[in-house]
Amino acid sequence: MKVIVVGAGVLGTMHAWHAVERGHEVVHIEREAEARGASLRNFGQIWVSGRAGGEELDTALRARELWEGVGARVPGLGFRAIGSLTPVRNELELAVAEAAVARPDAAARGYKLLTADEARALNPALRGTFEAALWCERDAAVEPRLAQLALREALLATGRYTFLPNREVRDVVGEDSVRDDRGETHTGDAVVLCTGAWLSGLVREVAGEIPVRRVRLQMMQTAPLGEPLTTSVADADSFRYYPAYASPALDALEAGQAQDPTAAAHKMQLLMVQRLDGGLTVGDTHEYEHPFAFDTLEDPYEHLTRVVESFLGRPLPKIRRRWAGVYAQCVDTGQVVHRQRVRDGVWLVTGPGGRGMTCSPAIAETTANELGW
């Protein structure tokens, strides 16, 4: 079988990976020289902890298993099974963490409530003030700016993979072919469109208006911390954002503890992970209303800096990079991904939202299973 994959972000690359793993030939088409969208502009976190119970958690756990297996074969991914800590500062935040640990699926997530001293023993860089921390053993990380490159290098080594950059697919031809902006037609036995946040043009022509929206975020990266940050770190604002934490305790937190005005205005949470070079990737914000701003705002960065410094108990290293990104998210946020057959043999797969880096291996595996690869 020959599979045509359009889009070289992490979702498209994982579809190519599963096709090649099953013995098929892949032609992979990307409109840029390299993928430059949300797949690179994220934390690289394999984030199991906050996922909704049921299909979303099952997908994340399967993806976590797949990431670990691929990481063992492709060291350039930078896979690390580092887990995450969410420090809490008061009784309201602690109650939400306790409710999470009491979930029936807490063991599957690797949840455990730690004292402040236990959390610092696990991550000595957390020298700031907090009362306790929620530990999630199943969380992990990869390097977002390297992952697609490392996967592609491994795919090229198989001899069954062709990468065609700088080609924008303009048309789906019949049931098995696409035509690019150079006028060349690429024919296979199956076509998968993984076009990310590109929802107009070709996507609208072949799929119509789909229940997927675009979300913009801001993030930053620092110079090396100078010491290991041995886990990913979140703050209690993540309780407000991720569905796993929904509970009467969360209702009480939201009623009794107002979110910082800047965090509320920009729909923020702290997520932080250390890169292989020692720098920290820190974010993020959420913007849902179009048209998106074209500039980045300083207030969110200043808020994140204050929160990080309060956990580290020291100044944040110099910020080296700031950026914005846009990802595609299903309007029904309980839906893991939008998978649609737009023609016989042609599938559109998009809209995983902030789950893209976490869940892409399992999403692609499901596509491969459903298409009978």
C-alpha positions as semicolon CSV with decimal commas, in nm:
position;residue;x (nm);y (nm);z (nm)
1;M;0,000;0,000;0,000
2;K;0,108;0,357;-0,070
3;V;-0,009;0,629;0,170
4;I;-0,004;1,002;0,093
5;V;0,023;1,213;0,410
6;V;-0,025;1,589;0,386
7;G;0,123;1,793;0,670
8;A;0,452;1,729;0,850
9;G;0,360;1,835;1,201
10;V;0,361;1,577;1,477
11;L;0,018;1,439;1,381
12;G;0,109;1,394;1,016
13;T;0,450;1,253;1,104
14;M;0,295;0,998;1,338
15;H;0,055;0,889;1,062
16;A;0,358;0,841;0,838
17;W;0,532;0,647;1,116
18;H;0,245;0,402;1,164
19;A;0,209;0,347;0,788
20;V;0,580;0,271;0,748
21;E;0,579;0,052;1,060
22;R;0,307;-0,159;0,897
23;G;0,516;-0,210;0,587
24;H;0,364;0,054;0,361
25;E;0,523;0,319;0,142
26;V;0,465;0,683;0,239
27;V;0,487;1,007;0,043
28;H;0,485;1,294;0,293
29;I;0,406;1,643;0,162
30;E;0,468;1,966;0,358
31;R;0,399;2,320;0,238
32;E;0,696;2,464;0,432
33;A;1,061;2,359;0,424
34;E;0,994;2,217;0,772
35;A;0,685;2,206;0,990
36;R;0,664;2,543;1,170
37;G;0,327;2,535;1,344
38;A;0,194;2,418;1,678
39;S;0,399;2,097;1,673
40;L;0,712;2,304;1,738
41;R;0,554;2,582;1,945
42;N;0,458;2,375;2,248
43;F;0,603;2,232;2,567
44;G;0,686;1,888;2,434
45;Q;0,489;1,749;2,726
46;I;0,324;1,410;2,716
47;W;0,054;1,533;2,951
48;V;-0,157;1,255;3,102
49;S;-0,239;1,422;3,434
50;G;-0,523;1,656;3,339
51;R;-0,701;1,449;3,075
52;A;-1,072;1,378;3,104
53;G;-1,159;1,026;3,214
54;G;-1,267;0,782;2,948
55;E;-1,163;0,811;2,583
56;E;-0,932;1,109;2,633
57;L;-0,738;0,946;2,917
58;D;-0,728;0,612;2,735
59;T;-0,586;0,786;2,428
60;A;-0,326;0,972;2,634
61;L;-0,215;0,659;2,817
62;R;-0,183;0,462;2,494
63;A;0,008;0,752;2,340
64;R;0,237;0,765;2,644
65;E;0,315;0,396;2,590
66;L;0,381;0,453;2,220
67;W;0,601;0,758;2,283
68;E;0,818;0,558;2,521
69;G;0,858;0,280;2,266
70;V;0,941;0,518;1,982
71;G;1,175;0,713;2,207
72;A;1,374;0,399;2,283
73;R;1,427;0,350;1,910
74;V;1,475;0,717;1,817
75;P;1,687;0,880;2,090
76;G;1,679;1,212;1,906
77;L;1,322;1,264;2,029
78;G;1,462;1,335;2,374
79;F;1,194;1,126;2,547
80;R;1,211;1,154;2,928
81;A;0,974;0,988;3,174
82;I;1,002;1,278;3,419
83;G;0,649;1,305;3,558
84;S;0,501;1,633;3,680
85;L;0,443;1,824;4,003
86;T;0,165;2,074;4,068
87;P;0,248;2,262;4,390
88;V;-0,047;2,391;4,594
89;R;-0,036;2,681;4,837
90;N;-0,351;2,667;5,052
91;E;-0,641;2,454;5,169
92;L;-0,863;2,528;4,868
93;E;-0,596;2,420;4,620
94;L;-0,503;2,123;4,837
95;A;-0,865;2,004;4,838
96;V;-0,866;1,991;4,456
97;A;-0,548;1,783;4,461
98;E;-0,700;1,550;4,720
99;A;-1,010;1,508;4,504
100;A;-0,789;1,419;4,208
101;V;-0,606;1,152;4,410
102;A;-0,946;1,007;4,508
103;R;-1,051;0,957;4,143
104;P;-1,109;0,593;4,042
105;D;-0,852;0,635;3,763
106;A;-0,590;0,801;3,985
107;A;-0,363;0,496;3,983
108;A;-0,364;0,483;3,602
109;R;-0,244;0,844;3,597
110;G;0,017;0,783;3,865
111;Y;-0,136;1,043;4,098
112;K;0,006;1,083;4,446
113;L;-0,019;1,369;4,695
114;L;0,321;1,469;4,830
115;T;0,423;1,690;5,119
116;A;0,632;1,994;5,032
117;D;0,945;1,817;5,157
118;E;0,867;1,507;4,947
119;A;0,814;1,725;4,640
120;R;1,146;1,903;4,696
121;A;1,321;1,570;4,737
122;L;1,183;1,474;4,396
123;N;1,259;1,813;4,240
124;P;1,521;2,003;4,445
125;A;1,492;2,310;4,220
126;L;1,157;2,391;4,385
127;R;1,288;2,599;4,673
128;G;0,991;2,834;4,695
129;T;0,698;2,828;4,936
130;F;0,411;2,584;4,892
131;E;0,218;2,344;5,116
132;A;0,204;2,021;4,912
133;A;0,213;1,900;4,552
134;L;0,020;1,669;4,323
135;W;0,256;1,421;4,156
136;C;0,166;1,257;3,823
137;E;0,411;0,978;3,746
138;R;0,282;0,912;3,390
139;D;0,364;1,255;3,250
140;A;0,669;1,275;3,025
141;A;0,843;1,503;2,777
142;V;1,003;1,511;2,433
143;E;1,183;1,790;2,246
144;P;0,926;1,966;2,025
145;R;1,179;2,137;1,799
146;L;1,362;1,809;1,736
147;A;1,094;1,540;1,741
148;Q;0,970;1,566;1,381
149;L;1,327;1,589;1,250
150;A;1,434;1,280;1,444
151;L;1,129;1,083;1,336
152;R;1,184;1,181;0,974
153;E;1,547;1,072;0,984
154;A;1,435;0,731;1,113
155;L;1,164;0,710;0,847
156;L;1,405;0,796;0,567
157;A;1,635;0,515;0,680
158;T;1,362;0,260;0,602
159;G;1,371;0,329;0,227
160;R;0,989;0,337;0,218
161;Y;0,946;0,707;0,295
162;T;0,971;1,012;0,071
163;F;0,954;1,367;0,209
164;L;0,845;1,645;-0,027
165;P;0,881;1,990;0,136
166;N;0,786;2,332;-0,005
167;R;0,477;2,195;-0,176
168;E;0,127;2,312;-0,093
169;V;-0,147;2,066;-0,180
170;R;-0,413;2,251;-0,377
171;D;-0,658;1,978;-0,476
172;V;-0,776;1,628;-0,399
173;V;-0,804;1,445;-0,729
174;G;-1,057;1,165;-0,731
175;E;-1,032;0,913;-0,450
176;D;-0,660;0,848;-0,427
177;S;-0,455;1,147;-0,541
178;V;-0,358;1,503;-0,451
179;R;-0,220;1,778;-0,672
180;D;0,038;2,025;-0,539
181;D;0,115;2,384;-0,634
182;R;0,385;2,269;-0,875
183;G;0,120;2,093;-1,077
184;E;0,240;1,747;-0,978
185;T;-0,008;1,473;-0,889
186;H;0,070;1,221;-0,614
187;T;-0,130;0,899;-0,621
188;G;-0,165;0,640;-0,346
189;D;-0,405;0,390;-0,197
190;A;-0,499;0,624;0,089
191;V;-0,467;0,997;0,155
192;V;-0,454;1,151;0,505
193;L;-0,477;1,528;0,544
194;C;-0,313;1,644;0,870
195;T;-0,315;2,015;0,799
196;G;-0,317;2,144;1,156
197;A;-0,465;2,490;1,203
198;W;-0,495;2,544;0,826
199;L;-0,875;2,514;0,808
200;S;-0,949;2,723;0,499
201;G;-0,859;2,670;0,134
202;L;-0,828;2,301;0,054
203;V;-0,980;2,188;0,385
204;R;-1,294;2,395;0,337
205;E;-1,323;2,283;-0,025
206;V;-1,311;1,910;0,056
207;A;-1,469;1,903;0,403
208;G;-1,687;2,214;0,425
209;E;-1,721;2,394;0,755
210;I;-1,596;2,159;1,025
211;P;-1,654;2,181;1,404
212;V;-1,297;2,287;1,472
213;R;-1,169;2,625;1,591
214;R;-0,830;2,789;1,606
215;V;-0,667;2,879;1,941
216;R;-0,371;3,114;1,987
217;L;-0,116;3,093;2,269
218;Q;0,194;3,273;2,395
219;M;0,500;3,104;2,543
220;M;0,864;3,172;2,621
221;Q;1,196;2,997;2,675
222;T;1,479;3,092;2,909
223;A;1,852;3,053;2,916
224;P;1,976;2,742;3,101
225;L;1,858;2,721;3,460
226;G;2,198;2,601;3,578
227;E;2,055;2,298;3,757
228;P;1,815;2,016;3,671
229;L;1,442;2,072;3,686
230;T;1,373;1,704;3,733
231;T;0,997;1,712;3,668
232;S;0,757;1,920;3,466
233;V;0,579;2,179;3,681
234;A;0,227;2,321;3,670
235;D;0,042;2,562;3,898
236;A;-0,304;2,543;4,049
237;D;-0,449;2,744;3,760
238;S;-0,413;2,421;3,563
239;F;-0,687;2,282;3,787
240;R;-0,922;2,539;3,634
241;Y;-0,825;2,438;3,281
242;Y;-0,798;2,059;3,268
243;P;-1,113;1,843;3,292
244;A;-0,963;1,579;3,523
245;Y;-0,985;1,823;3,812
246;A;-1,359;1,895;3,788
247;S;-1,507;1,834;4,133
248;P;-1,695;2,010;4,414
249;A;-1,350;2,104;4,548
250;L;-1,274;2,285;4,222
251;D;-1,611;2,463;4,243
252;A;-1,515;2,579;4,592
253;L;-1,173;2,696;4,467
254;E;-1,328;2,898;4,186
255;A;-1,585;3,050;4,421
256;G;-1,344;3,123;4,704
257;Q;-1,019;3,217;4,531
258;A;-1,023;3,467;4,250
259;Q;-0,772;3,401;3,975
260;D;-0,501;3,660;3,923
261;P;-0,654;3,927;3,693
262;T;-0,387;3,883;3,426
263;A;-0,421;3,505;3,434
264;A;-0,799;3,533;3,412
265;A;-0,790;3,784;3,127
266;H;-0,561;3,563;2,919
267;K;-0,705;3,226;3,032
268;M;-0,368;3,126;3,170
269;Q;-0,205;2,841;3,353
270;L;0,159;2,774;3,428
271;L;0,319;2,479;3,257
272;M;0,698;2,448;3,262
273;V;0,943;2,189;3,133
274;Q;1,319;2,191;3,103
275;R;1,478;2,147;2,761
276;L;1,782;1,931;2,700
277;D;1,999;2,243;2,687
278;G;1,888;2,338;3,040
279;G;1,652;2,618;2,938
280;L;1,292;2,631;3,057
281;T;0,989;2,637;2,827
282;V;0,720;2,834;3,011
283;G;0,359;2,914;2,923
284;D;0,081;2,964;2,840
285;T;-0,218;3,174;2,739
286;H;-0,535;3,094;2,541
287;E;-0,706;3,324;2,293
288;Y;-1,020;3,204;2,119
289;E;-1,175;3,510;1,956
290;H;-1,088;3,601;1,598
291;P;-0,917;3,796;1,461
292;F;-0,613;3,706;1,670
293;A;-0,364;3,973;1,770
294;F;-0,046;3,974;1,565
295;D;0,173;4,086;1,854
296;T;0,269;3,934;2,187
297;L;0,178;4,101;2,516
298;E;0,411;4,152;2,812
299;D;0,162;4,119;3,098
300;P;0,126;3,740;3,060
301;Y;0,504;3,696;3,052
302;E;0,542;3,905;3,366
303;H;0,273;3,698;3,541
304;L;0,442;3,371;3,443
305;T;0,778;3,502;3,563
306;R;0,634;3,586;3,906
307;V;0,473;3,243;3,942
308;V;0,784;3,054;3,833
309;E;1,010;3,256;4,063
310;S;0,777;3,189;4,355
311;F;0,816;2,813;4,300
312;L;1,189;2,819;4,230
313;G;1,268;3,063;4,510
314;R;1,514;3,239;4,277
315;P;1,512;3,472;3,975
316;L;1,413;3,324;3,642
317;P;1,704;3,299;3,396
318;K;1,711;3,547;3,110
319;I;1,430;3,500;2,859
320;R;1,583;3,412;2,524
321;R;1,273;3,353;2,311
322;R;0,911;3,459;2,308
323;W;0,660;3,334;2,056
324;A;0,298;3,284;1,968
325;G;0,138;2,982;1,805
326;V;-0,199;2,867;1,678
327;Y;-0,346;2,519;1,704
328;A;-0,670;2,356;1,590
329;Q;-0,915;2,239;1,859
330;C;-1,248;2,060;1,831
331;V;-1,531;2,294;1,930
332;D;-1,657;2,011;2,150
333;T;-1,350;2,000;2,371
334;G;-1,448;1,656;2,496
335;Q;-1,381;1,521;2,146
336;V;-1,022;1,400;2,115
337;V;-0,986;1,467;1,741
338;H;-1,190;1,543;1,432
339;R;-1,150;1,248;1,193
340;Q;-1,360;1,275;0,877
341;R;-1,373;1,080;0,554
342;V;-1,400;1,354;0,293
343;R;-1,392;1,115;0,000
344;D;-1,348;0,742;-0,042
345;G;-0,987;0,680;0,059
346;V;-0,930;1,040;0,175
347;W;-0,938;1,133;0,543
348;L;-0,901;1,462;0,726
349;V;-0,754;1,436;1,078
350;T;-0,730;1,760;1,277
351;G;-0,841;1,941;1,591
352;P;-0,665;1,762;1,880
353;G;-0,610;2,102;2,042
354;G;-0,359;2,114;2,324
355;R;-0,356;1,733;2,320
356;G;-0,171;1,714;1,988
357;M;0,178;1,646;2,115
358;T;0,050;1,415;2,387
359;C;-0,197;1,207;2,187
360;S;-0,069;1,207;1,827
361;P;0,082;0,854;1,831
362;A;-0,245;0,700;1,951
363;I;-0,459;0,918;1,722
364;A;-0,252;0,805;1,424
365;E;-0,269;0,442;1,538
366;T;-0,648;0,463;1,549
367;T;-0,655;0,607;1,196
368;A;-0,434;0,324;1,074
369;N;-0,660;0,066;1,240
370;E;-0,979;0,219;1,106
371;L;-0,841;0,240;0,753
372;G;-0,719;-0,119;0,771
373;W;-0,354;-0,043;0,703
